[in-house]
Coordinates of C-alpha atoms in Angstrom, one line a residue:
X7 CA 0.0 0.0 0.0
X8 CA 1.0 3.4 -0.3
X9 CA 2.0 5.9 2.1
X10 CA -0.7 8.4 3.6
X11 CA 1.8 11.4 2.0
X12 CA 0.9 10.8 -1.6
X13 CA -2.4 8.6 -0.9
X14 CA -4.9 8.3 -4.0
X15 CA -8.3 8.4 -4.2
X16 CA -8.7 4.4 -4.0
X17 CA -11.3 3.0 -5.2
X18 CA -13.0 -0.7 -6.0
X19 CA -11.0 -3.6 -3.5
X20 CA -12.3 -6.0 -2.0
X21 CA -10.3 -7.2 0.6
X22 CA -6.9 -5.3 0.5
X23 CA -8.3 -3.2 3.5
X24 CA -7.7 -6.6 5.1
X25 CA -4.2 -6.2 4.9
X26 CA -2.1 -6.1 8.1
X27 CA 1.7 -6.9 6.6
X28 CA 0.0 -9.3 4.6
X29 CA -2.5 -10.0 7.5
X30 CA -6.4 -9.6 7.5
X31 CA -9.1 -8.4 9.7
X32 CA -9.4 -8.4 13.6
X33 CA -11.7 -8.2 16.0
X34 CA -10.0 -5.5 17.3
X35 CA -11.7 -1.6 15.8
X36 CA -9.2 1.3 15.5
X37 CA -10.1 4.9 15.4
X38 CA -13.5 6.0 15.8
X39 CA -15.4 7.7 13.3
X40 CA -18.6 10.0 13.3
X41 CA -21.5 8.7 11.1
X42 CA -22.6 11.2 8.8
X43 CA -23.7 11.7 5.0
X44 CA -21.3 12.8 2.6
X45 CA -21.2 14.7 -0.3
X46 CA -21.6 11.6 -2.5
X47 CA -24.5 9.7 -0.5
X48 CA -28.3 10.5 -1.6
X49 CA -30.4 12.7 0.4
X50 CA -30.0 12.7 3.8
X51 CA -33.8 11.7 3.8
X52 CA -32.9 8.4 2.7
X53 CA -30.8 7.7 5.6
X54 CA -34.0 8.0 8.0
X55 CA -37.1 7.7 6.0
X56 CA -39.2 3.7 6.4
X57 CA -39.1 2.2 2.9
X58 CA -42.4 2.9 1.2
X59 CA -44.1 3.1 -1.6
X60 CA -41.8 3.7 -5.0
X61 CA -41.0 2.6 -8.4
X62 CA -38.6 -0.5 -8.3
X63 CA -34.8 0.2 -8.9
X64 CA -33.0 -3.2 -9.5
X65 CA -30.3 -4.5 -11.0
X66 CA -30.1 -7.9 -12.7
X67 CA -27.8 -9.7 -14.7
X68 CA -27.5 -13.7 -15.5
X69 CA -24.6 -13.0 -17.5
X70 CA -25.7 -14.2 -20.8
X71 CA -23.1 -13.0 -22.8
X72 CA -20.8 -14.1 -25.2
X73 CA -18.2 -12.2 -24.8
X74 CA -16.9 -8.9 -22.3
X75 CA -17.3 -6.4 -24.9
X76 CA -21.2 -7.1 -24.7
X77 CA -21.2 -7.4 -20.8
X78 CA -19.1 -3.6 -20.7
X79 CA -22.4 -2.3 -23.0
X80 CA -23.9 -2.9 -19.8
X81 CA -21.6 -0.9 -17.3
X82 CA -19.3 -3.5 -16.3
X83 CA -15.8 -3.2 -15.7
X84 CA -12.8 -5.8 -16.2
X85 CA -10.0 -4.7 -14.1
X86 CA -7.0 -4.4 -15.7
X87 CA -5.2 -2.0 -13.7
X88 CA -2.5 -2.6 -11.8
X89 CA -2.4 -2.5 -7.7
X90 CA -3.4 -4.2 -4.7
X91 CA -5.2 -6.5 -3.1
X92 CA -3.1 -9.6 -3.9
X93 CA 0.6 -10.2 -4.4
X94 CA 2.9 -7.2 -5.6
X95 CA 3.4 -7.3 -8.9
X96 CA 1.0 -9.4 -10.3
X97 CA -1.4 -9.1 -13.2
X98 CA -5.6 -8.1 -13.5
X99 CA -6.3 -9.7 -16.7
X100 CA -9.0 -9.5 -18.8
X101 CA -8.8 -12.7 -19.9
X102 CA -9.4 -14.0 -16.7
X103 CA -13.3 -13.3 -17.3
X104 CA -15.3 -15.7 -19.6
X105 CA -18.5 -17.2 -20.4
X106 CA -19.8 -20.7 -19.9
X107 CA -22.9 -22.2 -20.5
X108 CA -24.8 -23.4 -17.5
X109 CA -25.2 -27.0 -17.5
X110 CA -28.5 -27.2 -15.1
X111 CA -29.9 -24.8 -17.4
X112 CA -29.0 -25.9 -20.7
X113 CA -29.3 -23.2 -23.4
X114 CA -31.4 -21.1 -21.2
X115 CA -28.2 -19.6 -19.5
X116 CA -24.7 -19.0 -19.1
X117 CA -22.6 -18.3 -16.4
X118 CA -19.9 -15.7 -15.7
X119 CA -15.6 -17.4 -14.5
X120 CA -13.1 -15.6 -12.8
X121 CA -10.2 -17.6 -13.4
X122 CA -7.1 -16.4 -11.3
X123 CA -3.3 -18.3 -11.5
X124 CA 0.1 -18.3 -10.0
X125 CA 3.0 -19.8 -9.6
X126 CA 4.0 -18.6 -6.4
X127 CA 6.2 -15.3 -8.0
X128 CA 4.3 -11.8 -8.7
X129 CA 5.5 -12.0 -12.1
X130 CA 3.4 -15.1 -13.0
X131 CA 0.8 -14.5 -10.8
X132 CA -2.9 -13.2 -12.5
X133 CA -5.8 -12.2 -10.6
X134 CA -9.4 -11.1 -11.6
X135 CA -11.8 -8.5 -10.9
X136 CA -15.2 -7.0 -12.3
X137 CA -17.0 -3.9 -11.3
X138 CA -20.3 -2.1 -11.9
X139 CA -21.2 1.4 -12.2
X140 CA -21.0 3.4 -8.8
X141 CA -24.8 4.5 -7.7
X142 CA -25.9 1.8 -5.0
X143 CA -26.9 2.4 -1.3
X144 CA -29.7 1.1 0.8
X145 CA -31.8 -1.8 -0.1
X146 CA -30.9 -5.6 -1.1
X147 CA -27.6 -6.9 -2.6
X148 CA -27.6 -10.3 -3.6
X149 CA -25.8 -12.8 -5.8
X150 CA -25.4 -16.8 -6.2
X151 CA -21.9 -17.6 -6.4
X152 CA -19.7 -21.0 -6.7
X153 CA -16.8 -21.3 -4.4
X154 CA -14.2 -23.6 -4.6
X155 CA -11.9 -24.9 -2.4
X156 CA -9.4 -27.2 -5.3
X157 CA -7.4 -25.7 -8.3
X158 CA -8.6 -25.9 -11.9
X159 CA -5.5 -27.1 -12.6
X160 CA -1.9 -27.8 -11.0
X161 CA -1.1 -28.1 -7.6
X162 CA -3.2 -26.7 -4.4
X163 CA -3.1 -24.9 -0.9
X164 CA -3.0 -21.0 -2.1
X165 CA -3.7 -18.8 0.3
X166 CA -6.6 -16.6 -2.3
X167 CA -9.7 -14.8 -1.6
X168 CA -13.1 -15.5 -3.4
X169 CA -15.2 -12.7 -2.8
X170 CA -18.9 -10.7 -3.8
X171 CA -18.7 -6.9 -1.9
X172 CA -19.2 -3.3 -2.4
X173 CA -17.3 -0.3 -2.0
X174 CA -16.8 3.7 -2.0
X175 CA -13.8 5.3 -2.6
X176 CA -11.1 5.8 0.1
X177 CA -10.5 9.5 0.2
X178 CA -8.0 10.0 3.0
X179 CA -6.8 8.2 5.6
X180 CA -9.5 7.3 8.4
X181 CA -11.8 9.2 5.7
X182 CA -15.2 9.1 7.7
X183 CA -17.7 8.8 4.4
X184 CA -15.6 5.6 3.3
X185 CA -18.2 2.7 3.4
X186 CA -17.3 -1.3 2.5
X187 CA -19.9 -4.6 2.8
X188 CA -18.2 -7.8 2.5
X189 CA -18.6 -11.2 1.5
X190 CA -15.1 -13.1 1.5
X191 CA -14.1 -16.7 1.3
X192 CA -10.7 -17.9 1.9
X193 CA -10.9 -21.9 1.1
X194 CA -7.4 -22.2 2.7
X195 CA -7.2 -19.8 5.2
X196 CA -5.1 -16.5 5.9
X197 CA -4.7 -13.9 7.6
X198 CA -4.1 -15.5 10.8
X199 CA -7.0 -18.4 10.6
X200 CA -6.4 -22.1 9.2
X201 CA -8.7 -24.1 6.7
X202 CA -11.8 -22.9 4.7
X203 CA -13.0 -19.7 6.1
X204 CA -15.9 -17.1 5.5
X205 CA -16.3 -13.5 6.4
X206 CA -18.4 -10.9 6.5
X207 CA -17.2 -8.0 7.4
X208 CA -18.8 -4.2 7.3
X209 CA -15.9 -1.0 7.3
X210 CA -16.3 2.3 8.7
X211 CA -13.0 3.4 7.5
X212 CA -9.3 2.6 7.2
X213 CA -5.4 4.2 6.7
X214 CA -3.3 2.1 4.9
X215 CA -0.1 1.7 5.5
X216 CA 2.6 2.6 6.4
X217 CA 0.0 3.7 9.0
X218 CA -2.2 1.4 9.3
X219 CA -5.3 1.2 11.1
X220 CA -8.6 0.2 10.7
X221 CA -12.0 0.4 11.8
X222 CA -14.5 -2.6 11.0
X223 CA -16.4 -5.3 12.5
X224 CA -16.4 -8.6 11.3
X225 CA -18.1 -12.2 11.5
X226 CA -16.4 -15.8 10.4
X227 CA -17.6 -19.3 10.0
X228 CA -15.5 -21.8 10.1
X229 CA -15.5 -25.1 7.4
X230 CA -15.8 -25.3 3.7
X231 CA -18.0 -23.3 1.6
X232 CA -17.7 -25.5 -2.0
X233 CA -20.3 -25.2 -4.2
X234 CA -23.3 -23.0 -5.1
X235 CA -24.5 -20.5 -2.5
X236 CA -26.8 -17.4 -2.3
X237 CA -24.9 -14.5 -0.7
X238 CA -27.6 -11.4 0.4
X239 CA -26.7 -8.1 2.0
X240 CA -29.3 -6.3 3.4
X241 CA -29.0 -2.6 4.0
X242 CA -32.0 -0.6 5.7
X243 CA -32.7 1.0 9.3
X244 CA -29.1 1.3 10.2
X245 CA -28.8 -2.4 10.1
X246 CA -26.1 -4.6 7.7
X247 CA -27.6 -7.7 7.7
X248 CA -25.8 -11.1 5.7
X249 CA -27.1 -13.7 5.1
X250 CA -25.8 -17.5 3.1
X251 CA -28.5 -19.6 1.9
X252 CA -31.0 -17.7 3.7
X253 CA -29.7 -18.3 6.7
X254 CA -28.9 -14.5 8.7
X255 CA -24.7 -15.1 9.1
X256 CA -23.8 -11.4 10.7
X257 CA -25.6 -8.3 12.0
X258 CA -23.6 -5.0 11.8
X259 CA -24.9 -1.4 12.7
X260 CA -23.9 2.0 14.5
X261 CA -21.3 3.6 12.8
X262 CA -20.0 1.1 10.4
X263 CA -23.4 1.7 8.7
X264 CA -22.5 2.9 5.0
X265 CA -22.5 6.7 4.2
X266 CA -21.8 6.9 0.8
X267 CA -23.0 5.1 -2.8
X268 CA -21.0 2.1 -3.6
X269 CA -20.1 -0.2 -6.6
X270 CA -21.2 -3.7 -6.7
X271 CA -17.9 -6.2 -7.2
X272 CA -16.4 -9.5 -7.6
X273 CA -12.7 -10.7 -7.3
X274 CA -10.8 -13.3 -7.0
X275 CA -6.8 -12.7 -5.6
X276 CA -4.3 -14.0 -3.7
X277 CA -2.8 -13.4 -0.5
X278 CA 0.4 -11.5 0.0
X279 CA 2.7 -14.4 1.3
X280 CA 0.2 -16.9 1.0
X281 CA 1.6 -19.0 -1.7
X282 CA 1.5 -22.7 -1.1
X283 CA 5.2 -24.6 -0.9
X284 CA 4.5 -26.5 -4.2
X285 CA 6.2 -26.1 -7.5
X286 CA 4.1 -25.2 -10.7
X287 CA 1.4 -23.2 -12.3
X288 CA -2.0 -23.4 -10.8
X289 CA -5.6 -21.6 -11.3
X290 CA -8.5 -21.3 -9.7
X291 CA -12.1 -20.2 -10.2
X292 CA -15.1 -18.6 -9.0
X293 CA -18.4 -18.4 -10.9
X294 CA -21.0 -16.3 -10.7
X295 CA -25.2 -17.1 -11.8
X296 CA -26.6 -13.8 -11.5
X297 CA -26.4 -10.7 -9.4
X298 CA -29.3 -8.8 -7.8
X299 CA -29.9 -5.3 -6.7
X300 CA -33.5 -3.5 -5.5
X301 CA -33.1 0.2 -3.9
X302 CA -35.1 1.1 -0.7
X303 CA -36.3 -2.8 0.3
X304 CA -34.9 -4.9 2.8
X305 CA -35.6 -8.3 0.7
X306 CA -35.3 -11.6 2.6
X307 CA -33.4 -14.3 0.9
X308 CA -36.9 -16.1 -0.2
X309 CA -37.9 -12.7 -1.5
X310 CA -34.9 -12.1 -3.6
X311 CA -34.8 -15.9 -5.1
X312 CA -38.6 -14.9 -6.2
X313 CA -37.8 -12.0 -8.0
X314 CA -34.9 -13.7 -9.6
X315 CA -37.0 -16.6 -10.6
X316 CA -39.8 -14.1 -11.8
X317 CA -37.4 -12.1 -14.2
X318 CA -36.1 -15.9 -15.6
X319 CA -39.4 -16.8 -15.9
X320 CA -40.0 -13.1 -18.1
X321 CA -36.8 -14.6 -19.8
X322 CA -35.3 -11.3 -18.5
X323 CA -30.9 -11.4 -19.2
X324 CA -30.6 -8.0 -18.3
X325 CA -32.3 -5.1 -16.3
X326 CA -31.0 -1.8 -14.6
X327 CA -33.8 1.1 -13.7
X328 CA -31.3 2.2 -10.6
X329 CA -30.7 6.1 -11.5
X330 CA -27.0 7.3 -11.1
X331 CA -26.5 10.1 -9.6
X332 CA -26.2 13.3 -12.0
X333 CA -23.5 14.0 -12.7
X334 CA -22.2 10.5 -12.8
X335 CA -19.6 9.2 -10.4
X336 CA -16.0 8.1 -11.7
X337 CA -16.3 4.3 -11.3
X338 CA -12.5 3.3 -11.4
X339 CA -11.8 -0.8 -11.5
X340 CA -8.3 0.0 -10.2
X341 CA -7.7 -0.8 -6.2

């Protein structure tokens, strides 16, 4: 990370605020910070006004594409910039981001890779990332997702992160409209904590290093996560609520609560030091079904599946009615 003299706006990472000399989250907060709107939030009103009555504003995508020229018509990002999270020098390649049809669904959908490799060195290492438009705030995030715990290929036991968050940018250090939700998987282990592991974790703010701090709260579960699973974020009434499979994993609030509009994202990275002792190339995978967005409700997991199901069944690919804020927001796929 860089030094807090010549720190960047940074924008779009999913868990390199977990990094501690290569470390991750603790249960331990650092500095305080007030809760308040900023500049780039929507009206203050929406912070205390009970959902209601209103036009829906989702977002859906099942990916359907057949190639990432057609999914960036749609305000997606492949991250090709360099930086962290992941291991220092290492590459975000396009490439890494492909289309395959989905077998329980035949010809009726596809589904969306990340595909991230390494051989242990930052020079031969490639990691993945995708990004939407920044405009999202309170209401229901959701996405099914495919973990996995074993290579596509070549030896295991990389320390990497499979992961389904959102973001603001970091404007300073300990900059108190920062806001973070995530969904992280580490199938083996890091940042302190042996064997599968998943986190959700809520950020209030952060300085990177060399002065590093950090203020979040976090929940884990222990055990392997392998296979298909619905990941929903709910954000309303000052609550952060996660849930897996319908099942309600963490409950954050108070001041980690998100001030400002965020991007929706997926990664897939390694861990700084976290290379397995083997020799050889090896890659790994996450796939992603569909994502899920709907402004102002707090969804439930059965709710969200419906609606998902209901757009299939409308053979819906594609759907965005969430308004971005005028004038736009620079979205940046870069940190």
């Amino acid at each position: 990370m860089r030094s807090s003299a010549t720190l960047p706006v940074i924008v779009l990472c999913a868990a390199a605020l977990c990094f501690v000399n290569g470390g991750g989250p603790s249960p331990a907060a650092g500095v305080a910070a007030s809760h308040r709107l900023s500049a780039e939030s929507p009206a203050a009103s929406s912070k205390t006004a009970p959902f209601g009555k209103y036009a829906p504003q989702i977002l859906f995508d099942d990916f359907s594409y057949s190639g990432r020229r057609e999914m960036a018509r749609h305000g997606w990002i492949v991250r090709t910039a360099a930086g962290w999270p992941g291991v220092p020098g290492a590459t975000w390649w396009p490439e890494g981001v492909t289309f395959l049809d989905d077998a329980a669904r035949g010809r009726a959908g596809r589904i969306l890779r990340m595909t991230s490799s390494t051989d242990g060195t930052g020079e031969h290492t490639k990691q993945t990332q995708i990004c939407h438009q920044r405009k999202y705030f309170e209401g229901t995030y959701a996405a099914r997702v495919r973990f996995t715990d074993e290579p596509l290929q070549g030896p295991g036991g990389d320390q990497l992160v499979e992961s389904f968050y959102t973001i603001s940018p970091l404007k300073a250090p300990m900059d108190a409209d920062y806001s973070e939700l995530d969904f992280e998987y580490l199938p083996n282990g890091g940042w302190g904590v042996a064997g599968p592991t998943l986190y959700e974790t809520t950020w209030e703010t952060f300085s990177p290093e060399p002065n590093w701090k950090k203020d979040n709260v976090f929940d884990m579960t222990k055990g392997t996560r392998a296979g298909w699973h619905t990941l929903v974020t709910q954000v309303a009434g000052g609550k952060v609520r996660y849930f897996v499979d319908g099942k309600q994993q963490a409950e954050h609030g108070d001041r980690f609560y998100p001030e400002s509009l965020m991007s929706i994202n997926f990664n897939l990275w390694f861990i700084k030091d976290g290379a397995a002792k083997v020799q050889g190339a090896r890659s790994y995978n996450e796939d992603i079904d569909w994502v899920f967005f709907e402004a102002k409700a707090a969804l439930t997991p059965d709710e969200v599946e419906s609606r998902v199901a209901a757009l299939r069944r409308q053979s819906v690919k594609f759907r965005d009615t969430v308004p971005a804020p005028s004038p736009a927001l620079d979205s940046p796929c870069n940190f």
